[in-house]
mmCIF file of C-alpha atoms in Angstrom:
data_model
loop_
_atom_site.group_PDB
_atom_site.id
_atom_site.type_symbol
_atom_site.label_atom_id
_atom_site.label_comp_id
_atom_site.label_asym_id
_atom_site.label_seq_id
_atom_site.Cartn_x
_atom_site.Cartn_y
_atom_site.Cartn_z
ATOM 1 C CA GLN A 1 -1.681 15.069 -1.735
ATOM 2 C CA SER A 2 1.996 14.582 -3.162
ATOM 3 C CA ALA A 3 3.665 11.389 -2.658
ATOM 4 C CA LEU A 4 6.406 11.319 0.128
ATOM 5 C CA THR A 5 9.883 11.666 -1.312
ATOM 6 C CA GLN A 6 12.294 8.882 -1.205
ATOM 7 C CA PRO A 7 15.872 8.422 -2.967
ATOM 8 C CA ALA A 8 15.394 6.526 -6.151
ATOM 9 C CA SER A 9 18.136 4.114 -5.272
ATOM 10 C CA VAL A 10 20.331 3.178 -2.522
ATOM 11 C CA SER A 11 23.063 0.384 -2.748
ATOM 12 C CA GLY A 12 25.550 -1.272 -0.377
ATOM 13 C CA SER A 13 27.502 -4.188 -0.241
ATOM 14 C CA PRO A 14 26.850 -7.453 1.789
ATOM 15 C CA GLY A 15 27.390 -7.041 5.556
ATOM 16 C CA GLN A 16 27.060 -3.117 5.212
ATOM 17 C CA SER A 17 24.235 -0.951 6.495
ATOM 18 C CA ILE A 18 22.133 1.296 4.471
ATOM 19 C CA THR A 19 19.520 3.867 5.285
ATOM 20 C CA VAL A 20 16.486 4.842 3.104
ATOM 21 C CA SER A 21 14.961 8.270 3.895
ATOM 22 C CA CYS A 22 11.198 9.190 3.425
ATOM 23 C CA THR A 23 10.574 12.896 3.513
ATOM 24 C CA GLY A 24 7.107 14.478 3.968
ATOM 25 C CA THR A 25 5.524 17.337 5.834
ATOM 26 C CA SER A 26 4.094 18.228 9.057
ATOM 27 C CA SER A 27 0.520 17.079 7.491
ATOM 28 C CA ASP A 28 1.900 13.391 7.148
ATOM 29 C CA VAL A 29 5.277 12.273 8.389
ATOM 30 C CA GLY A 30 5.816 14.818 10.831
ATOM 31 C CA GLY A 31 2.333 14.863 12.254
ATOM 32 C CA TYR A 32 1.731 11.364 13.154
ATOM 33 C CA ASN A 33 3.677 8.258 14.212
ATOM 34 C CA TYR A 34 1.853 6.182 11.561
ATOM 35 C CA VAL A 35 4.626 5.610 9.331
ATOM 36 C CA SER A 36 5.144 2.080 7.811
ATOM 37 C CA TRP A 37 7.612 0.415 5.368
ATOM 38 C CA TYR A 38 7.124 -2.015 2.828
ATOM 39 C CA GLN A 39 9.448 -4.423 1.007
ATOM 40 C CA HIS A 40 8.435 -5.225 -2.753
ATOM 41 C CA HIS A 41 10.108 -7.744 -4.734
ATOM 42 C CA PRO A 42 9.006 -7.472 -8.463
ATOM 43 C CA GLY A 43 6.071 -9.850 -9.267
ATOM 44 C CA LYS A 44 5.386 -10.602 -5.528
ATOM 45 C CA VAL A 45 3.209 -9.067 -2.926
ATOM 46 C CA PRO A 46 4.255 -6.067 -0.911
ATOM 47 C CA LYS A 47 5.550 -7.114 2.645
ATOM 48 C CA LEU A 48 4.994 -5.072 5.813
ATOM 49 C CA MET A 49 8.502 -4.414 7.368
ATOM 50 C CA ILE A 50 7.973 -1.703 9.860
ATOM 51 C CA TYR A 51 5.004 0.103 11.293
ATOM 52 C CA ASP A 52 4.257 2.830 13.686
ATOM 53 C CA VAL A 53 7.749 4.456 12.776
ATOM 54 C CA SER A 54 9.644 1.847 14.606
ATOM 55 C CA SER A 55 7.854 -1.361 15.272
ATOM 56 C CA ARG A 56 8.579 -4.565 13.566
ATOM 57 C CA PRO A 57 5.961 -7.170 12.700
ATOM 58 C CA SER A 58 6.685 -10.623 13.948
ATOM 59 C CA GLY A 59 8.706 -12.668 11.793
ATOM 60 C CA VAL A 60 10.662 -9.633 10.186
ATOM 61 C CA SER A 61 14.329 -9.709 10.758
ATOM 62 C CA ASN A 62 15.678 -7.413 13.535
ATOM 63 C CA ARG A 63 18.290 -6.151 10.766
ATOM 64 C CA PHE A 64 15.226 -3.893 9.900
ATOM 65 C CA SER A 65 14.727 -0.838 12.045
ATOM 66 C CA GLY A 66 12.600 2.384 11.547
ATOM 67 C CA SER A 67 13.002 5.947 12.891
ATOM 68 C CA LYS A 68 11.687 9.380 12.396
ATOM 69 C CA SER A 69 13.196 13.106 12.975
ATOM 70 C CA GLY A 70 10.707 15.835 12.079
ATOM 71 C CA ASN A 71 9.168 15.338 8.700
ATOM 72 C CA THR A 72 11.631 12.499 7.702
ATOM 73 C CA ALA A 73 11.338 9.040 8.401
ATOM 74 C CA SER A 74 14.238 6.385 7.741
ATOM 75 C CA LEU A 75 14.477 2.708 7.221
ATOM 76 C CA THR A 76 17.740 1.264 8.142
ATOM 77 C CA ILE A 77 18.923 -2.279 6.927
ATOM 78 C CA SER A 78 22.019 -3.589 8.748
ATOM 79 C CA GLY A 79 23.961 -6.660 7.824
ATOM 80 C CA LEU A 80 22.749 -6.144 4.315
ATOM 81 C CA GLN A 81 22.019 -9.468 2.428
ATOM 82 C CA ALA A 82 21.281 -10.397 -1.154
ATOM 83 C CA GLU A 83 17.852 -11.305 -0.387
ATOM 84 C CA ASP A 84 17.268 -7.686 0.851
ATOM 85 C CA GLU A 85 17.455 -6.418 -2.873
ATOM 86 C CA ALA A 86 14.028 -4.814 -3.631
ATOM 87 C CA ASP A 87 11.881 -1.981 -3.695
ATOM 88 C CA TYR A 88 11.021 -0.352 -0.442
ATOM 89 C CA TYR A 89 8.000 2.093 -0.073
ATOM 90 C CA CYS A 90 7.348 4.249 3.072
ATOM 91 C CA SER A 91 3.706 5.070 3.749
ATOM 92 C CA SER A 92 2.211 7.517 6.105
ATOM 93 C CA PHE A 93 -1.175 8.679 7.472
ATOM 94 C CA THR A 94 -2.109 12.216 6.543
ATOM 95 C CA SER A 95 -4.484 14.909 7.595
ATOM 96 C CA GLY A 96 -5.057 15.691 3.995
ATOM 97 C CA SER A 97 -8.300 14.520 2.255
ATOM 98 C CA SER A 98 -6.853 11.442 1.047
ATOM 99 C CA ARG A 99 -5.859 10.049 4.612
ATOM 100 C CA TYR A 100 -2.975 7.997 3.236
ATOM 101 C CA VAL A 101 -0.101 8.412 1.066
ATOM 102 C CA PHE A 102 2.898 6.201 -0.206
ATOM 103 C CA GLY A 103 6.377 7.378 -0.981
ATOM 104 C CA THR A 104 7.959 7.194 -4.384
ATOM 105 C CA GLY A 105 9.981 4.142 -3.750
ATOM 106 C CA THR A 106 13.636 3.241 -3.334
ATOM 107 C CA LYS A 107 15.402 0.433 -5.145
ATOM 108 C CA VAL A 108 17.947 -1.128 -2.990
ATOM 109 C CA THR A 109 20.778 -3.032 -4.528
ATOM 110 C CA VAL A 110 23.208 -5.214 -2.968
ATOM 111 C CA LEU A 111 26.713 -4.913 -4.831
ATOM 112 C CA GLN B 1 -4.713 -18.914 6.880
ATOM 113 C CA GLU B 2 -5.505 -15.275 6.030
ATOM 114 C CA GLN B 3 -6.228 -14.579 2.457
ATOM 115 C CA LEU B 4 -7.165 -11.954 0.063
ATOM 116 C CA VAL B 5 -7.851 -12.833 -3.588
ATOM 117 C CA GLU B 6 -8.597 -10.223 -6.166
ATOM 118 C CA SER B 7 -10.681 -10.721 -9.340
ATOM 119 C CA GLY B 8 -12.351 -8.573 -12.135
ATOM 120 C CA GLY B 9 -9.198 -7.296 -13.849
ATOM 121 C CA GLY B 10 -8.949 -7.187 -17.564
ATOM 122 C CA VAL B 11 -8.550 -4.868 -20.699
ATOM 123 C CA VAL B 12 -11.131 -2.037 -20.969
ATOM 124 C CA GLN B 13 -11.519 0.951 -23.349
ATOM 125 C CA PRO B 14 -10.947 4.549 -22.200
ATOM 126 C CA GLY B 15 -14.229 6.041 -20.652
ATOM 127 C CA ARG B 16 -15.490 2.561 -19.734
ATOM 128 C CA SER B 17 -16.215 0.939 -16.416
ATOM 129 C CA LEU B 18 -14.788 -1.944 -14.604
ATOM 130 C CA ARG B 19 -15.669 -3.448 -11.308
ATOM 131 C CA LEU B 20 -12.916 -5.236 -9.067
ATOM 132 C CA SER B 21 -13.673 -7.723 -6.172
ATOM 133 C CA CYS B 22 -11.503 -8.839 -3.356
ATOM 134 C CA ALA B 23 -12.636 -12.035 -1.317
ATOM 135 C CA ALA B 24 -11.427 -12.395 2.199
ATOM 136 C CA SER B 25 -11.006 -15.440 4.099
ATOM 137 C CA GLY B 26 -9.373 -16.715 7.332
ATOM 138 C CA PHE B 27 -9.878 -13.595 9.415
ATOM 139 C CA THR B 28 -13.099 -11.464 10.655
ATOM 140 C CA PHE B 29 -13.447 -9.574 7.819
ATOM 141 C CA SER B 30 -16.143 -6.845 9.343
ATOM 142 C CA ARG B 31 -13.229 -5.894 11.859
ATOM 143 C CA TYR B 32 -10.835 -4.257 9.803
ATOM 144 C CA GLY B 33 -10.498 -1.246 7.366
ATOM 145 C CA MET B 34 -9.984 -2.501 3.727
ATOM 146 C CA HIS B 35 -7.945 -0.650 1.226
ATOM 147 C CA TRP B 36 -7.191 -0.742 -2.723
ATOM 148 C CA VAL B 37 -3.627 0.171 -3.599
ATOM 149 C CA ARG B 38 -2.430 0.185 -7.281
ATOM 150 C CA GLN B 39 0.873 -0.057 -9.147
ATOM 151 C CA ALA B 40 1.024 1.156 -12.682
ATOM 152 C CA PRO B 41 3.660 -0.515 -14.745
ATOM 153 C CA GLY B 42 7.149 0.623 -13.908
ATOM 154 C CA LYS B 43 5.844 2.795 -11.154
ATOM 155 C CA GLY B 44 5.549 2.974 -7.380
ATOM 156 C CA LEU B 45 2.739 1.978 -5.171
ATOM 157 C CA GLU B 46 -0.207 4.555 -5.131
ATOM 158 C CA TRP B 47 -2.910 4.336 -2.343
ATOM 159 C CA VAL B 48 -6.014 4.353 -3.904
ATOM 160 C CA ALA B 49 -9.139 4.135 -1.466
ATOM 161 C CA VAL B 50 -10.229 2.939 2.024
ATOM 162 C CA THR B 51 -13.375 1.765 3.624
ATOM 163 C CA SER B 52 -14.019 1.752 7.306
ATOM 164 C CA VAL B 53 -15.157 -1.344 8.976
ATOM 165 C CA ASP B 54 -18.742 -0.869 8.496
ATOM 166 C CA GLY B 55 -18.501 0.980 5.166
ATOM 167 C CA SER B 56 -19.735 4.203 6.478
ATOM 168 C CA ASP B 57 -16.347 6.084 6.035
ATOM 169 C CA LYS B 58 -14.623 6.216 2.503
ATOM 170 C CA PHE B 59 -11.557 8.159 1.569
ATOM 171 C CA TYR B 60 -10.003 8.350 -2.068
ATOM 172 C CA GLY B 61 -6.728 9.378 -3.602
ATOM 173 C CA ASP B 62 -7.054 12.496 -5.480
ATOM 174 C CA SER B 63 -6.287 10.838 -9.062
ATOM 175 C CA VAL B 64 -9.498 8.822 -8.437
ATOM 176 C CA LYS B 65 -11.762 10.972 -6.548
ATOM 177 C CA GLY B 66 -15.232 11.052 -8.330
ATOM 178 C CA ARG B 67 -14.517 8.244 -10.557
ATOM 179 C CA PHE B 68 -13.947 5.242 -8.258
ATOM 180 C CA THR B 69 -16.117 3.897 -5.585
ATOM 181 C CA ILE B 70 -15.085 1.695 -2.755
ATOM 182 C CA SER B 71 -17.589 -0.686 -1.091
ATOM 183 C CA ARG B 72 -17.851 -3.716 1.172
ATOM 184 C CA ASP B 73 -20.224 -6.384 1.879
ATOM 185 C CA ASN B 74 -19.364 -7.797 5.325
ATOM 186 C CA SER B 75 -21.963 -10.618 4.923
ATOM 187 C CA ARG B 76 -20.135 -11.971 1.970
ATOM 188 C CA ASN B 77 -16.531 -11.048 3.112
ATOM 189 C CA THR B 78 -16.015 -8.847 0.054
ATOM 190 C CA LEU B 79 -14.434 -5.661 -1.056
ATOM 191 C CA SER B 80 -15.159 -3.923 -4.332
ATOM 192 C CA LEU B 81 -13.920 -1.141 -6.342
ATOM 193 C CA GLN B 82 -16.271 0.388 -8.904
ATOM 194 C CA MET B 83 -14.115 2.196 -11.539
ATOM 195 C CA ASN B 84 -15.834 4.580 -13.856
ATOM 196 C CA SER B 85 -14.671 6.883 -16.576
ATOM 197 C CA LEU B 86 -11.377 4.836 -16.762
ATOM 198 C CA ARG B 87 -8.325 6.609 -18.214
ATOM 199 C CA ALA B 88 -4.935 5.164 -19.773
ATOM 200 C CA ASP B 89 -3.311 6.155 -16.497
ATOM 201 C CA ASP B 90 -5.497 3.994 -14.446
ATOM 202 C CA THR B 91 -3.641 0.852 -16.093
ATOM 203 C CA ALA B 92 -2.144 -0.841 -13.113
ATOM 204 C CA THR B 93 -2.123 -3.921 -10.888
ATOM 205 C CA TYR B 94 -4.636 -3.343 -8.273
ATOM 206 C CA TYR B 95 -4.154 -4.769 -4.773
ATOM 207 C CA CYS B 96 -6.707 -4.957 -1.911
ATOM 208 C CA ALA B 97 -5.076 -4.898 1.456
ATOM 209 C CA LYS B 98 -6.080 -5.378 5.092
ATOM 210 C CA GLU B 99 -5.420 -2.705 7.611
ATOM 211 C CA LEU B 100 -4.867 -4.222 10.926
ATOM 212 C CA SER B 101 -4.270 -0.783 12.638
ATOM 213 C CA PHE B 102 -3.788 2.749 11.488
ATOM 214 C CA ASN B 103 -1.684 2.627 8.135
ATOM 215 C CA ARG B 104 -0.468 -1.021 8.955
ATOM 216 C CA PHE B 105 -1.394 -3.153 6.027
ATOM 217 C CA ASP B 106 -0.474 -6.647 7.170
ATOM 218 C CA LEU B 107 -2.170 -8.651 4.311
ATOM 219 C CA TRP B 108 -2.120 -8.134 0.684
ATOM 220 C CA GLY B 109 -3.809 -9.831 -2.299
ATOM 221 C CA GLN B 110 -1.902 -10.996 -5.035
ATOM 222 C CA GLY B 111 -3.270 -8.465 -7.358
ATOM 223 C CA THR B 112 -5.166 -8.121 -10.452
ATOM 224 C CA LEU B 113 -4.274 -6.292 -13.602
ATOM 225 C CA VAL B 114 -6.445 -3.480 -15.210
ATOM 226 C CA THR B 115 -5.203 -2.390 -18.726
ATOM 227 C CA VAL B 116 -7.035 0.674 -20.125
ATOM 228 C CA SER B 117 -6.529 0.532 -23.924
ATOM 229 C CA PRO B 118 -8.529 1.464 -27.082
#
């Protein structure tokens, strides 16, 4: 099972919106609405930001939103803030023998 | 409050074994699937293994299949990962995580570092 493909880095200025993509196949992202996104600050614990493609856990800012089209899922951060600077990982359920897969990770930088 | 605490990490030689544990508290452990996820130094998150609520179903990532074994003891609220035939590329921080629903990891431990080195 290969990792889902994410851009290595995405950047934006405070207040702007950015989108992080997550590309898989019909066996994972495209086949299930079980895509999640995690925010990971170095040295800290990963935090769930989006689940089931577009649902947001309580306590997560509504500046974070998720969507999916075909085999590609996306995380959009609107009104970018300095505290959003972190690594972001997508994850999907998969029909492969391993059942779960993470993306390659994207470093979000606030300029 | 809900909490997961990993233990058992350390330095081990290639080819040797190590057993990680994850102690759960603050929630009904037996109701949730439990996972191990790892992150090698400077690398991304990698899913390692999952066990179903009663331990009857287990799945593994391709890189650890046949070498690692996940297990759980619902009477002790403990998740374990037996790691055999360790290799240098198994060096990573290992996290246990609770699966609230399909692919929704809502609680993570702080991680335990495993270093495989001669």
